[in-house]
Amino acid sequence: MFKLAQLESTTTGFDEFAPLSPESLPSLNPDFIVLFTSGIQSLGGWEGLSKIQGMDQTTAFQKNQVISMDGHYLSSFGPRVGKAALDLAKAARP
C-alpha cells in the first residue's frame, strides 16, 4: 500500500510485519505513523498511544502526524485499493 501511495517506509528489509521495540521506534523517527483505527482504539486513543515507550520521541507523534485508517480498507486490496492508496497519500501530504 505504501508503494501505491508513493510513500517510503522507514522500516525496510522486512518481507512481512515486524514488531517494533521501544528502542527502535525513536531511532527510526518516522515523519508519519500509520495505524489501523481499531489499533488506536484498542490502546485507548491518543492517550494510550502516548504511553507506548518511545512514541513521544518521534517526529510523527510530536507533530500529531499519526494517520488512522480502517484496517480492512487499508489492507484488503479489494476494488477500493486505488481510493485507499489515494487517501493514504493525501493524509501523508497535508
PDB file of C-alpha atoms in Angstrom:
ATOM      1  CA  MET A   1       0.000   0.000   0.000  1.00  0.00           C
ATOM      2  CA  PHE A   2       2.869   2.372   0.755  1.00  0.00           C
ATOM      3  CA  LYS A   3       4.249   1.809  -2.747  1.00  0.00           C
ATOM      4  CA  LEU A   4       0.859   2.545  -4.290  1.00  0.00           C
ATOM      5  CA  ALA A   5       0.622   5.738  -2.230  1.00  0.00           C
ATOM      6  CA  GLN A   6       4.205   6.596  -3.236  1.00  0.00           C
ATOM      7  CA  LEU A   7       5.346   6.679   0.377  1.00  0.00           C
ATOM      8  CA  GLU A   8       8.632   5.401   1.718  1.00  0.00           C
ATOM      9  CA  SER A   9       8.567   3.211   4.788  1.00  0.00           C
ATOM     10  CA  THR A  10      11.169   3.811   7.483  1.00  0.00           C
ATOM     11  CA  THR A  11      11.136   0.087   8.224  1.00  0.00           C
ATOM     12  CA  THR A  12      12.860  -1.553   5.300  1.00  0.00           C
ATOM     13  CA  GLY A  13      14.296  -5.004   4.902  1.00  0.00           C
ATOM     14  CA  PHE A  14      11.208  -6.848   6.166  1.00  0.00           C
ATOM     15  CA  ASP A  15       9.155  -9.128   3.945  1.00  0.00           C
ATOM     16  CA  GLU A  16       6.292  -9.241   6.415  1.00  0.00           C
ATOM     17  CA  PHE A  17       5.106  -7.496   9.571  1.00  0.00           C
ATOM     18  CA  ALA A  18       7.866  -6.895  12.091  1.00  0.00           C
ATOM     19  CA  PRO A  19       7.048  -5.607  15.580  1.00  0.00           C
ATOM     20  CA  LEU A  20       8.975  -2.542  16.723  1.00  0.00           C
ATOM     21  CA  SER A  21      10.812  -2.423  20.006  1.00  0.00           C
ATOM     22  CA  PRO A  22      10.653   0.661  22.252  1.00  0.00           C
ATOM     23  CA  GLU A  23      14.305   1.329  21.392  1.00  0.00           C
ATOM     24  CA  SER A  24      13.840   1.120  17.631  1.00  0.00           C
ATOM     25  CA  LEU A  25      10.881   3.493  17.397  1.00  0.00           C
ATOM     26  CA  PRO A  26      12.795   6.682  18.318  1.00  0.00           C
ATOM     27  CA  SER A  27      15.776   5.640  16.193  1.00  0.00           C
ATOM     28  CA  LEU A  28      13.529   5.213  13.138  1.00  0.00           C
ATOM     29  CA  ASN A  29      11.931   8.597  13.922  1.00  0.00           C
ATOM     30  CA  PRO A  30       9.159   8.450  11.310  1.00  0.00           C
ATOM     31  CA  ASP A  31       7.567  11.628   9.984  1.00  0.00           C
ATOM     32  CA  PHE A  32       4.212   9.825   9.953  1.00  0.00           C
ATOM     33  CA  ILE A  33       2.895   6.753  11.730  1.00  0.00           C
ATOM     34  CA  VAL A  34       0.126   4.774  10.038  1.00  0.00           C
ATOM     35  CA  LEU A  35      -2.089   2.678  12.286  1.00  0.00           C
ATOM     36  CA  PHE A  36      -5.374   0.880  11.920  1.00  0.00           C
ATOM     37  CA  THR A  37      -8.202   2.760  13.622  1.00  0.00           C
ATOM     38  CA  SER A  38      -9.001  -0.375  15.616  1.00  0.00           C
ATOM     39  CA  GLY A  39      -5.416  -0.431  16.901  1.00  0.00           C
ATOM     40  CA  ILE A  40      -5.583   3.122  18.183  1.00  0.00           C
ATOM     41  CA  GLN A  41      -8.980   2.414  19.746  1.00  0.00           C
ATOM     42  CA  SER A  42      -7.632  -0.684  21.484  1.00  0.00           C
ATOM     43  CA  LEU A  43      -4.919   1.466  23.059  1.00  0.00           C
ATOM     44  CA  GLY A  44      -7.444   3.970  24.358  1.00  0.00           C
ATOM     45  CA  GLY A  45      -6.922   6.634  21.719  1.00  0.00           C
ATOM     46  CA  TRP A  46      -4.255   9.315  21.691  1.00  0.00           C
ATOM     47  CA  GLU A  47      -3.621   8.989  25.432  1.00  0.00           C
ATOM     48  CA  GLY A  48      -2.958   5.263  25.112  1.00  0.00           C
ATOM     49  CA  LEU A  49      -0.740   5.839  22.107  1.00  0.00           C
ATOM     50  CA  SER A  50       1.319   8.302  24.148  1.00  0.00           C
ATOM     51  CA  LYS A  51       2.039   5.566  26.690  1.00  0.00           C
ATOM     52  CA  ILE A  52       3.910   3.431  24.160  1.00  0.00           C
ATOM     53  CA  GLN A  53       7.540   3.692  25.158  1.00  0.00           C
ATOM     54  CA  GLY A  54       9.451   5.827  22.666  1.00  0.00           C
ATOM     55  CA  MET A  55       6.354   7.089  20.841  1.00  0.00           C
ATOM     56  CA  ASP A  56       6.602  10.598  22.287  1.00  0.00           C
ATOM     57  CA  GLN A  57      10.169  10.869  20.974  1.00  0.00           C
ATOM     58  CA  THR A  58       9.140  10.557  17.334  1.00  0.00           C
ATOM     59  CA  THR A  59       8.591  13.450  14.958  1.00  0.00           C
ATOM     60  CA  ALA A  60       5.275  11.904  13.920  1.00  0.00           C
ATOM     61  CA  PHE A  61       3.881  11.967  17.439  1.00  0.00           C
ATOM     62  CA  GLN A  62       5.279  15.393  18.309  1.00  0.00           C
ATOM     63  CA  LYS A  63       3.723  16.904  15.161  1.00  0.00           C
ATOM     64  CA  ASN A  64       0.463  14.964  15.548  1.00  0.00           C
ATOM     65  CA  GLN A  65       1.130  13.157  12.274  1.00  0.00           C
ATOM     66  CA  VAL A  66      -0.433   9.828  13.174  1.00  0.00           C
ATOM     67  CA  ILE A  67      -2.633   8.534  10.371  1.00  0.00           C
ATOM     68  CA  SER A  68      -5.540   6.349  11.417  1.00  0.00           C
ATOM     69  CA  MET A  69      -7.351   4.316   8.753  1.00  0.00           C
ATOM     70  CA  ASP A  70      -9.764   1.409   8.751  1.00  0.00           C
ATOM     71  CA  GLY A  71      -7.692  -1.766   8.644  1.00  0.00           C
ATOM     72  CA  HIS A  72      -9.850  -3.601   6.155  1.00  0.00           C
ATOM     73  CA  TYR A  73      -9.969  -0.600   3.820  1.00  0.00           C
ATOM     74  CA  LEU A  74      -6.210  -0.069   4.010  1.00  0.00           C
ATOM     75  CA  SER A  75      -5.046  -3.652   3.686  1.00  0.00           C
ATOM     76  CA  SER A  76      -7.700  -5.674   1.840  1.00  0.00           C
ATOM     77  CA  PHE A  77      -6.521  -4.748  -1.692  1.00  0.00           C
ATOM     78  CA  GLY A  78     -10.077  -5.098  -2.938  1.00  0.00           C
ATOM     79  CA  PRO A  79     -11.874  -2.982  -5.522  1.00  0.00           C
ATOM     80  CA  ARG A  80     -11.237   0.190  -3.487  1.00  0.00           C
ATOM     81  CA  VAL A  81      -7.448  -0.258  -3.373  1.00  0.00           C
ATOM     82  CA  GLY A  82      -6.841   2.779  -5.578  1.00  0.00           C
ATOM     83  CA  LYS A  83      -9.004   5.015  -3.406  1.00  0.00           C
ATOM     84  CA  ALA A  84      -7.381   3.674  -0.232  1.00  0.00           C
ATOM     85  CA  ALA A  85      -3.906   4.408  -1.644  1.00  0.00           C
ATOM     86  CA  LEU A  86      -5.017   7.907  -2.655  1.00  0.00           C
ATOM     87  CA  ASP A  87      -6.499   8.564   0.795  1.00  0.00           C
ATOM     88  CA  LEU A  88      -3.270   7.403   2.433  1.00  0.00           C
ATOM     89  CA  ALA A  89      -1.178   9.566   0.101  1.00  0.00           C
ATOM     90  CA  LYS A  90      -3.327  12.616   0.834  1.00  0.00           C
ATOM     91  CA  ALA A  91      -3.136  12.017   4.597  1.00  0.00           C
ATOM     92  CA  ALA A  92       0.666  11.916   4.429  1.00  0.00           C
ATOM     93  CA  ARG A  93       0.858  15.120   2.405  1.00  0.00           C
ATOM     94  CA  PRO A  94      -1.022  17.726   4.432  1.00  0.00           C
TER      95      PRO A  94
END
